[in-house]
Amino acid sequence: MVTIIRKELADYFTSIRCFILFLLVFLVGAAGLYAAWQGIRSNPGDSSFVFLRLFTSEGTAIPALISLLALIVPIIGITLGFDAINSERTGGTLSRLLAQPIYRDSVINGKFLAGMVTLAIMVASVVGIVGGYGLRMIGVPPTAEEIIRLFLYVVFTIIYGAFWMAIAVLFSVVFRRVATSLMSSVAVWLFFGFFYTLMIVPAVAKSVDLMILLRRFSPNTLFEEATTVLLLPQWRGSGLFAVGEGDISFMLPNALSLGQSILVVWPQLVSLIALSIICFAISYILFMRQEVRST
Amino acid sequence: MDKNIVVETKDLTKKYNGTTVVDQLNLHIYENEIFGILGPNGAGKTTTILMLLGLTEPTAGTATVAGHNPTREPLQVKRIVGYMPEKVGFYDSLTPRENLKFIAELNNIPYHTIDAKIDEILKAVGLSKQADQRVGTFSRGMKQRLGIADALIKEPKVVILDEPTAGLDPEGINQILDLIASLPKRGTTVALSSHQLYQVQRVCHSIAIFSRGKVVVAGSLDDLGRKALAEGHYRIEVEVAQASPGLADILAKVKGVSKVETKDNLLIVSADSDLRAELARTVVHANVPLVQMKIQEFSLDAIYMKYFQEKG
Ligand SMILES: Nc1ncnc2c1ncn2[C@@H]1O[C@H](COP(=O)(O)OP(=O)(O)OP(=O)(O)O)[C@@H](O)[C@H]1O
Ligand SMILES: [Mg+2]
């Protein structure tokens, strides 16, 4: 399996696709940094968690880094996975590969792990770069708590990306054509990213409680809530503790402690991991039982 | 040639959604022979090959490859079997060398020997010049050659080639057939499927003809030729200068001759052994000028056609 992972990684890092993704990621990093610069300058007040504000401040026109990342991480996941299996099948390499003395599952595991490594490198590098430049910009080093929060954020983001990769890999197992699997993955992403939370849930849900509950079926919401809690400890926005108007707890003066934050995001973390595992397990099982031949 | 069986199937059956594609197949492939699998499109050749490799599970029956069951011990089988699929494909962005290296590494070939092996095998299939050109730029025939190199890189005990010469130029066909013919000497047993009867006849020692999932004929080529064309007899053509009426009767009396057919000045003699010397003497003795005489060479083509004509 090590050989497969190594080959997949070599493939990724020499592919134009991956180059474009890295470009995109760095653009996002630069944009996020610019947004933070604008945001912090225009509202220097709050002194707690200054370092985290690098990642959460909005600029005048540019969304905050976490919003940008929430947008592109699914794209990265999909891009890394959508043709994992079916391109090998249509290319005629799958039957050759499976005729080698390797376990069949090491093919799909190897591809998935190589994708995870690539994803992790991208996420970690953008957070690292923004952190590094941000440090020079604001001159305030991060506290230990902020570092832990950022680290958890990176872990969450990787898992979120892995979920989308698992969806894409699943479609690459189910559909023989690369174009079909790509379109299906994008369709799921559009569904959860836009239609579900913005149109279907508001239309269906009669009460706020029901709305919150329904929204949680979307992985996007899970991720959004978790990152908000992790990086914006003071915030009690509409995500997690969404409350009716006039609720006094709307904006608590004191932030959630690290322990409390972790407790709050724990269910989100478990759900996201579970969703990823379910998707991966389905593709795994399908792949193991599928006909090898390409016709 | 030793008579160790390397590949054996017992009532091997494959059904796809109730349709029987391979039907109670019993095959024997002996060590160091070249075995040809023939049959019309859709006869089940590829399906059988996939079952031999453990890439498709049989619905019933078993296969044994070098003592291992491909379904239960796929890794042991795949370690010693080289395979070239029908539609062979490679990673287009890599060179042949890189493609082969990947496969060699998956087979745990000692690292320091890989490069030399790749050079050798690429030379054998005539791709030395293109060794460092991306496979994406390859023509179909070049990929086919690389496919054969790929199947042989692990120096397999058994190599299974699904239509190895499809898409090759005449020179390539010769080169590849020579390569295949040289494999038994290196201790490799070959099974190949093909539609090119002439090529099969040239390299194969034994064949099996498939039809609708069943083997209709199997055996060594020499036996089959005799059996199929003359019900187990030799056929000798005797050409004389002009038709002579009594000759057929005279020849029929030669010991060992079972039948004589006459077509103008050509007599076709069926015999149970090679009676050419005897016949020549008889013809000359009868004062008929003998033009030429030859033992009729059977062609695989004729065997093949015979079986499919009978079925209609
Ligand atoms: N996945 C599948 N599902 C259903 N039927 C299949 C499947 N794969 C193959 N078949 C059927 O099995 C039969 C045998 O196919 P196979 O590929 O073994 O033929 P073949 O002898 O290799 O033919 P060719 O000479 O064209 O290569 C065909 O009728 C084909 O339609
Ligand atoms: Mg075939």
XYZ file of C-alpha atoms and ligand atoms in Angstrom:
639
model
C 0.000 0.000 0.000
C 2.921 2.320 0.677
C 3.860 2.021 -2.988
C 0.365 3.030 -4.026
C 0.262 5.992 -1.665
C 3.641 7.118 -2.897
C 2.593 6.840 -6.523
C -0.681 8.667 -5.906
C 1.139 11.452 -4.093
C 3.660 11.713 -6.895
C 0.751 11.884 -9.323
C -0.954 14.622 -7.351
C 2.112 16.729 -6.973
C 3.015 16.587 -10.633
C -0.511 17.173 -11.873
C -1.813 20.438 -13.215
C -4.957 19.878 -11.215
C -3.055 19.957 -7.969
C -1.042 22.974 -9.055
C -4.254 24.865 -9.679
C -5.613 23.802 -6.315
C -2.497 25.054 -4.552
C -2.777 28.299 -6.455
C -6.381 28.595 -5.377
C -5.507 27.836 -1.778
C -2.804 30.474 -1.715
C -5.093 33.008 -3.342
C -7.597 32.291 -0.629
C -4.887 32.683 1.970
C -3.879 36.040 0.533
C -7.475 37.191 0.319
C -8.141 36.104 3.889
C -5.095 37.925 5.087
C -6.159 41.079 3.297
C -9.625 40.767 4.785
C -8.132 40.386 8.237
C -5.935 43.414 7.708
C -8.943 45.528 6.723
C -11.137 44.059 9.434
C -8.740 44.449 12.299
C -7.750 47.948 11.281
C -11.309 49.172 11.063
C -12.292 47.614 14.367
C -9.270 47.347 16.617
C -11.322 47.327 19.805
C -11.704 43.836 21.110
C -8.435 42.624 22.488
C -9.246 39.014 23.276
C -8.244 36.344 20.758
C -6.571 38.860 18.492
C -4.647 36.179 16.713
C -7.787 34.221 15.901
C -9.273 37.360 14.452
C -6.777 36.989 11.626
C -8.865 34.104 10.488
C -12.304 35.383 11.291
C -12.304 39.076 10.407
C -14.166 40.175 7.363
C -12.828 42.815 5.111
C -14.943 45.480 3.499
C -15.652 43.360 0.473
C -13.839 40.109 1.150
C -15.235 37.425 3.447
C -13.160 36.130 6.305
C -10.652 33.374 5.765
C -12.797 30.780 7.503
C -15.696 31.495 5.168
C -13.424 31.286 2.153
C -11.958 28.023 3.348
C -15.395 26.625 4.122
C -16.200 27.343 0.499
C -13.132 25.853 -1.138
C -12.370 22.881 1.096
C -15.269 20.885 -0.368
C -14.002 21.802 -3.822
C -10.556 20.537 -2.926
C -12.003 17.319 -1.535
C -14.101 16.742 -4.634
C -11.232 17.563 -6.969
C -8.978 15.072 -5.219
C -11.485 12.256 -5.300
C -13.965 12.471 -8.128
C -12.047 10.316 -10.589
C -10.167 8.102 -8.149
C -11.569 4.794 -9.297
C -13.400 5.350 -12.553
C -10.441 6.961 -14.298
C -8.424 3.839 -13.564
C -11.263 1.742 -14.845
C -11.779 3.583 -18.109
C -8.027 3.954 -18.541
C -7.637 0.184 -18.408
C -5.175 0.410 -15.534
C -7.472 -0.990 -12.865
C -7.459 -4.569 -14.112
C -3.703 -4.433 -14.479
C -3.308 -3.000 -11.010
C -5.589 -5.571 -9.415
C -3.689 -8.385 -11.116
C -0.685 -7.476 -8.978
C -0.087 -9.162 -5.631
C -1.757 -6.494 -3.528
C -4.950 -6.565 -1.556
C -7.796 -5.070 -3.446
C -8.664 -2.635 -0.686
C -5.185 -1.185 -0.620
C -6.010 0.479 -3.942
C -8.927 2.457 -2.569
C -7.337 2.963 0.851
C -4.117 4.144 -0.719
C -5.906 6.644 -2.902
C -7.950 7.950 -0.025
C -4.963 8.303 2.275
C -2.905 10.021 -0.400
C -5.796 12.443 -0.903
C -5.941 13.075 2.843
C -2.227 13.826 2.942
C -2.552 16.272 0.057
C -5.553 17.882 1.683
C -3.759 18.140 5.022
C -0.757 19.767 3.391
C -2.970 22.331 1.678
C -4.984 23.231 4.755
C -2.023 23.286 7.091
C 0.033 25.382 4.722
C -2.648 28.010 4.216
C -3.266 28.280 7.954
C 0.478 28.340 8.571
C 1.100 31.044 5.995
C -1.735 33.242 7.163
C -0.604 32.720 10.741
C 2.965 33.577 9.879
C 2.247 36.704 7.881
C -0.481 37.669 10.298
C 1.961 37.518 13.154
C 4.200 40.000 11.415
C 1.201 42.157 10.629
C -0.365 42.430 14.067
C 2.726 41.703 16.094
C 0.805 39.825 18.787
C 1.903 36.225 19.229
C -0.801 33.622 19.681
C -1.576 32.309 23.133
C -1.388 28.610 23.840
C -5.151 28.431 23.768
C -5.286 30.088 20.398
C -2.766 27.625 19.036
C -4.822 24.722 20.304
C -7.974 26.213 18.831
C -6.270 26.730 15.494
C -4.935 23.210 15.545
C -8.412 21.838 16.206
C -9.691 24.026 13.421
C -7.150 22.532 11.017
C -8.151 19.017 12.092
C -11.815 19.847 11.564
C -11.155 21.320 8.166
C -9.222 18.254 7.056
C -12.039 16.002 8.218
C -14.554 18.191 6.430
C -12.494 17.962 3.251
C -12.176 14.211 3.763
C -15.949 13.986 3.909
C -16.272 15.618 0.510
C -13.489 13.472 -0.821
C -15.324 10.392 0.452
C -18.467 11.545 -1.375
C -16.470 12.079 -4.549
C -14.703 8.712 -4.236
C -18.086 7.070 -3.706
C -19.373 8.554 -6.945
C -16.179 7.530 -8.708
C -16.907 3.949 -7.702
C -20.588 4.093 -8.604
C -20.342 5.874 -11.933
C -18.252 4.619 -14.800
C -17.862 8.024 -16.383
C -15.636 10.654 -14.876
C -17.914 13.484 -15.971
C -20.894 11.884 -14.252
C -19.105 11.413 -10.963
C -17.829 14.980 -11.029
C -21.264 16.407 -11.754
C -22.846 14.293 -9.039
C -20.352 15.404 -6.421
C -20.832 19.026 -7.380
C -24.591 18.557 -7.285
C -24.444 17.244 -3.727
C -22.231 20.123 -2.755
C -24.598 22.676 -4.302
C -27.528 20.981 -2.658
C -26.124 21.196 0.849
C -24.318 24.462 0.354
C -27.210 26.415 -1.095
C -30.529 24.750 -1.693
C -30.792 22.834 1.520
C -29.880 25.435 4.104
C -31.026 28.505 2.246
C -34.187 27.323 0.550
C -35.512 23.970 1.648
C -35.030 24.242 5.386
C -36.565 27.717 5.741
C -39.483 26.600 3.614
C -40.158 23.422 5.532
C -39.357 24.370 9.085
C -42.155 26.017 11.022
C -40.216 26.717 14.182
C -36.715 27.897 14.867
C -35.945 24.687 16.761
C -36.948 22.558 13.842
C -34.932 24.744 11.548
C -31.805 24.304 13.619
C -32.379 20.588 13.768
C -32.894 20.263 10.025
C -29.927 22.428 9.243
C -27.748 20.051 11.218
C -28.362 17.350 8.642
C -26.131 19.329 6.351
C -22.415 18.695 6.753
C -21.862 22.319 5.786
C -23.780 23.468 8.821
C -21.943 21.088 11.097
C -18.649 22.433 9.896
C -19.757 26.046 10.069
C -20.974 25.661 13.619
C -17.857 23.890 14.752
C -15.454 26.399 13.255
C -17.445 29.288 14.667
C -17.257 27.872 18.154
C -13.582 27.085 17.827
C -12.382 30.337 16.359
C -15.010 32.794 17.620
C -15.430 31.809 21.251
C -17.376 34.981 22.042
C -19.875 34.530 19.312
C -23.369 33.205 19.944
C -24.663 33.686 16.483
C -27.457 32.071 14.690
C -25.483 28.904 14.132
C -25.251 26.898 17.282
C -27.225 28.732 19.890
C -29.567 30.394 17.518
C -32.235 31.972 19.584
C -35.279 34.045 19.150
C -35.080 37.789 19.103
C -34.668 39.474 22.394
C -32.963 36.544 24.002
C -30.607 37.855 26.616
C -27.911 35.291 26.032
C -27.462 36.417 22.469
C -24.013 37.816 23.004
C -22.407 36.788 26.219
C -19.707 39.082 27.428
C -17.370 36.304 28.409
C -16.164 33.739 25.954
C -16.513 29.991 26.115
C -13.481 28.363 27.634
C -11.449 25.967 25.553
C -12.897 22.971 27.373
C -16.446 24.227 26.871
C -15.769 24.864 23.199
C -14.480 21.361 22.713
C -17.490 19.948 24.476
C -19.773 21.977 22.269
C -18.123 20.922 19.011
C -17.724 17.303 20.018
C -21.036 16.139 18.487
C -20.223 17.997 15.282
C -16.852 16.338 15.115
C -18.311 12.902 15.698
C -21.041 13.474 13.111
C -18.601 14.653 10.469
C -16.282 11.728 11.081
C -19.211 9.336 11.029
C -20.506 10.782 7.756
C -17.077 10.454 6.175
C -16.703 6.906 7.403
C -20.138 5.937 6.128
C -19.404 7.341 2.670
C -16.028 5.703 2.574
C -17.404 2.394 3.819
C -20.053 2.344 1.117
C -17.505 3.033 -1.605
C -15.206 0.456 -0.060
C -17.860 -2.254 -0.067
C -19.035 -1.419 -3.581
C -15.493 -1.400 -4.854
C -14.668 -4.747 -3.288
C -17.636 -6.428 -4.941
C -17.489 -4.683 -8.282
C -16.613 -6.288 -11.592
C -13.103 -5.465 -12.634
C -13.515 -5.294 -16.359
C -13.932 -1.954 -17.953
C -16.851 -2.729 -20.212
C 7.726 -31.597 -22.390
C 6.806 -32.515 -18.836
C 3.238 -33.172 -18.061
C 2.764 -31.188 -14.878
C -0.557 -29.440 -14.867
C -0.162 -25.763 -13.976
C -3.638 -24.471 -14.627
C -6.681 -26.571 -14.094
C -10.376 -25.810 -13.931
C -13.072 -28.111 -12.624
C -16.623 -27.413 -13.742
C -15.830 -23.724 -13.673
C -19.051 -21.785 -14.188
C -19.879 -18.109 -14.338
C -23.327 -16.630 -14.557
C -24.199 -12.987 -14.984
C -27.761 -12.328 -13.858
C -28.819 -15.847 -14.660
C -27.116 -15.978 -18.057
C -24.463 -18.642 -18.143
C -21.367 -17.164 -19.684
C -18.916 -19.915 -18.784
C -20.442 -23.344 -18.467
C -18.811 -26.154 -16.481
C -15.430 -25.611 -17.953
C -12.714 -28.245 -17.586
C -9.337 -27.106 -18.819
C -5.816 -28.358 -18.318
C -2.773 -26.340 -19.139
C 0.523 -28.131 -18.783
C 3.782 -26.713 -17.575
C 5.890 -24.904 -20.155
C 3.392 -25.101 -22.937
C 1.740 -22.359 -24.918
C -1.977 -22.706 -24.714
C -4.323 -20.954 -27.101
C -7.862 -20.027 -26.170
C -10.027 -19.532 -29.220
C -13.644 -18.874 -29.874
C -16.053 -16.343 -31.298
C -16.797 -13.007 -29.638
C -18.658 -13.417 -26.393
C -17.694 -17.073 -26.012
C -16.412 -16.471 -22.492
C -12.662 -16.351 -23.036
C -12.037 -13.160 -21.130
C -14.411 -14.210 -18.369
C -12.495 -17.465 -17.936
C -9.206 -15.603 -17.795
C -10.558 -13.228 -15.158
C -11.619 -16.193 -13.054
C -8.183 -17.765 -13.372
C -6.715 -14.580 -11.936
C -9.218 -14.226 -9.151
C -10.465 -10.954 -10.633
C -13.967 -12.386 -10.991
C -15.518 -14.904 -8.677
C -16.792 -18.096 -10.262
C -20.443 -18.896 -9.666
C -19.577 -22.558 -9.293
C -16.616 -24.856 -9.787
C -12.986 -24.209 -9.012
C -9.846 -23.094 -10.722
C -6.357 -24.004 -9.632
C -3.297 -22.090 -10.727
C 0.040 -23.594 -9.688
C -1.682 -25.289 -6.786
C -3.520 -22.210 -5.538
C -7.150 -21.290 -5.687
C -7.397 -17.794 -7.193
C -10.531 -16.945 -5.247
C -9.253 -17.960 -1.857
C -5.566 -17.232 -2.266
C -5.511 -14.376 -4.772
C -2.167 -13.019 -3.637
C -0.288 -16.280 -4.093
C -1.714 -16.576 -7.580
C -1.039 -12.988 -8.527
C 2.539 -13.246 -7.334
C 3.340 -15.838 -10.000
C 0.937 -14.917 -12.782
C 1.514 -12.143 -15.273
C -1.561 -10.766 -16.989
C -2.207 -8.563 -19.931
C -5.854 -7.505 -20.108
C -7.872 -7.177 -23.275
C -8.016 -3.398 -23.060
C -4.643 -2.621 -21.661
C -4.068 0.866 -20.330
C -1.305 2.781 -18.612
C -0.868 5.976 -16.702
C -0.639 8.423 -19.560
C 1.370 11.006 -17.709
C 4.124 8.547 -16.884
C 6.767 7.031 -19.143
C 6.899 3.305 -19.884
C 9.808 3.050 -17.494
C 7.848 4.669 -14.678
C 4.789 2.557 -15.390
C 6.833 -0.623 -15.271
C 8.682 0.520 -12.185
C 5.430 0.975 -10.315
C 4.333 -2.559 -11.185
C 7.778 -3.914 -10.315
C 7.618 -2.237 -6.921
C 4.168 -3.661 -6.271
C 5.707 -7.060 -6.921
C 8.542 -6.423 -4.476
C 11.198 -6.896 -7.118
C 14.547 -6.024 -5.496
C 15.097 -2.346 -6.079
C 18.587 -2.519 -7.540
C 17.548 -4.993 -10.225
C 14.489 -3.103 -11.436
C 16.201 -0.769 -13.907
C 18.142 -3.508 -15.634
C 15.025 -5.646 -15.890
C 13.036 -2.817 -17.393
C 15.707 -2.146 -20.000
C 15.826 -5.801 -20.927
C 12.094 -6.265 -21.253
C 11.573 -3.006 -23.156
C 14.201 -4.151 -25.599
C 12.451 -7.492 -26.000
C 9.188 -5.819 -26.975
C 10.896 -3.227 -29.144
C 10.270 -0.122 -27.071
C 13.821 0.799 -26.087
C 13.734 4.031 -28.060
C 10.494 5.165 -26.457
C 11.445 4.218 -22.907
C 11.319 7.785 -21.663
C 8.482 9.170 -23.726
C 5.110 9.690 -22.041
C 2.726 6.783 -22.585
C 0.025 9.316 -23.459
C 1.751 9.791 -26.799
C 1.801 6.066 -27.586
C -0.047 4.422 -30.437
C -2.290 1.461 -29.774
C 0.318 -1.036 -30.901
C 2.986 0.550 -28.740
C 0.705 0.259 -25.719
C 0.073 -3.339 -26.622
C 3.811 -4.010 -26.632
C 4.148 -2.276 -23.298
C 1.307 -4.443 -22.016
C 3.308 -7.538 -22.806
C 6.378 -6.080 -21.134
C 4.208 -5.292 -18.150
C 2.948 -8.871 -17.903
C 6.491 -10.229 -18.092
C 8.312 -7.826 -15.782
C 7.722 -9.991 -12.730
C 9.163 -13.030 -14.512
C 5.989 -14.969 -13.953
C 5.584 -18.711 -13.850
C 2.388 -18.371 -15.839
C 1.527 -15.518 -18.144
C -1.982 -14.930 -19.399
C -2.333 -12.708 -22.440
C -5.747 -11.613 -23.636
C -5.374 -10.983 -27.367
C -1.680 -10.079 -27.258
C -1.253 -9.299 -30.939
C -4.327 -7.137 -31.446
C -3.323 -3.867 -33.039
C 0.266 -4.801 -33.818
C 1.960 -4.251 -37.156
C 3.195 -7.338 -39.050
C 6.730 -6.875 -37.829
C 5.497 -6.394 -34.289
C 3.441 -9.558 -34.548
C 6.513 -11.534 -35.532
C 8.571 -9.998 -32.797
C 5.927 -10.658 -30.138
C 5.213 -14.179 -31.354
C 8.930 -14.961 -31.220
C 9.056 -13.556 -27.718
C 6.060 -15.649 -26.676
C 7.548 -18.745 -28.292
C 10.732 -18.254 -26.289
C 8.955 -18.127 -22.936
C 8.581 -21.863 -22.242
C 12.358 -22.202 -22.424
C 12.609 -19.734 -19.575
C 10.135 -21.732 -17.545
C 7.054 -19.657 -18.239
C 3.779 -21.271 -19.185
C 1.706 -19.152 -21.535
C -2.038 -18.968 -21.998
C -3.238 -16.623 -24.680
C -6.558 -15.840 -26.225
C -6.681 -14.770 -29.820
C -8.761 -14.555 -32.940
C -5.725 -14.880 -35.178
C -5.793 -18.571 -36.004
C -2.656 -18.469 -38.054
C -0.709 -16.914 -35.175
C -2.121 -19.381 -32.690
C -1.134 -22.233 -34.922
C 2.323 -20.825 -35.198
C 3.148 -20.623 -31.501
C 0.683 -22.733 -29.542
C 1.203 -26.304 -28.524
C -2.343 -26.856 -27.349
C -5.615 -25.086 -27.834
C -9.169 -25.010 -26.614
C -11.971 -23.696 -28.753
C -14.760 -22.087 -26.789
C -18.300 -21.655 -27.870
C -21.016 -20.189 -25.691
C -19.103 -20.853 -22.513
C -18.245 -24.443 -23.317
C -15.114 -26.005 -24.685
C -15.986 -27.644 -27.967
C -12.507 -28.952 -28.733
C -9.338 -29.082 -26.716
C -6.040 -30.814 -27.097
C -2.647 -30.580 -28.669
C -2.600 -29.055 -32.130
C -1.140 -32.102 -33.873
C -3.779 -34.444 -32.522
C -6.555 -32.045 -33.263
C -5.507 -31.511 -36.835
C -5.523 -35.172 -37.538
C -8.742 -35.798 -35.687
C -10.672 -32.942 -37.093
C -9.739 -33.224 -40.735
C -9.678 -36.915 -41.316
C -11.340 -38.514 -38.368
C -8.006 -39.482 -36.906
C -6.253 -40.221 -40.183
C -3.467 -38.824 -42.242
C -4.454 -37.304 -45.544
C -2.014 -37.589 -48.375
C -2.472 -35.800 -51.662
C -1.145 -37.599 -54.688
C -0.949 -35.571 -57.896
C -0.402 -37.439 -61.135
C 0.247 -36.173 -64.695
C -3.117 -37.241 -66.027
C -6.213 -38.847 -64.579
C -5.917 -42.613 -64.627
C -9.099 -44.526 -63.767
C -7.700 -47.659 -62.153
C -5.249 -45.928 -59.847
C -7.714 -45.218 -57.062
C -8.524 -48.879 -56.683
C -4.900 -49.869 -56.709
C -4.068 -47.334 -54.010
C -7.029 -48.386 -51.915
C -5.509 -51.840 -51.673
C -2.300 -50.555 -50.053
C -2.156 -51.734 -46.471
C -3.254 -48.979 -44.067
C -5.258 -46.979 -46.591
C -8.883 -46.545 -45.646
C -10.260 -44.316 -48.345
C -9.275 -42.753 -51.649
C -11.043 -39.803 -53.196
C -10.381 -38.696 -56.748
C -10.547 -35.163 -58.084
C -9.349 -35.141 -61.696
C -5.661 -35.869 -61.475
C -5.530 -35.436 -57.715
C -6.074 -38.345 -55.395
C -6.651 -37.801 -51.719
C -5.675 -40.809 -49.707
C -6.738 -41.294 -46.102
C -4.399 -43.506 -44.171
C -3.675 -44.399 -40.579
C -0.001 -43.512 -40.868
C 2.372 -41.604 -43.109
C 2.373 -43.904 -46.125
C 3.993 -41.549 -48.605
C 6.895 -43.836 -49.509
C 4.604 -46.794 -49.962
C 2.150 -44.844 -52.098
C 4.885 -43.408 -54.309
C 6.170 -46.860 -55.033
C 2.677 -48.099 -55.893
C 1.957 -45.193 -58.236
C 5.219 -45.590 -60.103
C 4.663 -49.319 -60.242
C 1.298 -48.716 -61.924
C 3.108 -46.765 -64.611
C 1.435 -43.499 -63.796
C 3.726 -40.440 -63.894
C 3.779 -38.952 -60.379
C 3.906 -35.181 -60.304
C 4.017 -34.566 -56.589
C 2.829 -35.911 -53.335
C 2.355 -34.231 -49.999
C 0.870 -34.867 -46.672
C -2.002 -32.498 -46.281
C -1.176 -29.881 -43.734
C -4.176 -29.204 -41.656
C -4.864 -25.592 -40.830
C -6.345 -24.424 -37.598
C -8.642 -22.383 -39.741
C -10.165 -25.555 -41.106
C -10.599 -27.063 -37.655
C -12.184 -23.924 -36.377
C -14.535 -23.581 -39.304
C -15.467 -27.209 -39.162
C -16.712 -26.886 -35.591
C -18.668 -23.788 -36.263
C -20.159 -25.017 -39.496
C -21.463 -28.128 -37.824
C -23.303 -25.993 -35.335
C -24.643 -23.800 -38.095
N -20.512 -7.738 -16.308
C -21.233 -8.486 -17.152
N -22.559 -8.607 -17.005
C -23.283 -9.365 -17.840
N -22.774 -10.041 -18.870
C -21.453 -9.963 -19.075
C -20.616 -9.200 -18.228
N -19.356 -9.327 -18.668
C -19.418 -10.134 -19.744
N -20.668 -10.530 -19.996
C -21.091 -11.432 -21.072
O -20.302 -12.581 -21.018
C -20.126 -13.104 -22.317
C -18.693 -13.521 -22.497
O -17.866 -12.395 -22.507
P -16.303 -12.480 -22.669
O -15.768 -11.116 -22.547
O -15.777 -13.516 -21.768
O -16.153 -12.968 -24.171
P -14.838 -13.184 -25.011
O -14.828 -14.623 -25.371
O -13.657 -12.658 -24.311
O -15.153 -12.342 -26.306
P -14.173 -11.468 -27.239
O -13.660 -12.400 -28.255
O -15.083 -10.478 -27.862
O -13.125 -10.859 -26.391
C -20.619 -12.058 -23.294
O -21.814 -12.510 -23.856
C -20.861 -10.838 -22.448
O -22.003 -10.177 -22.897
Mg -12.285 -11.230 -24.702
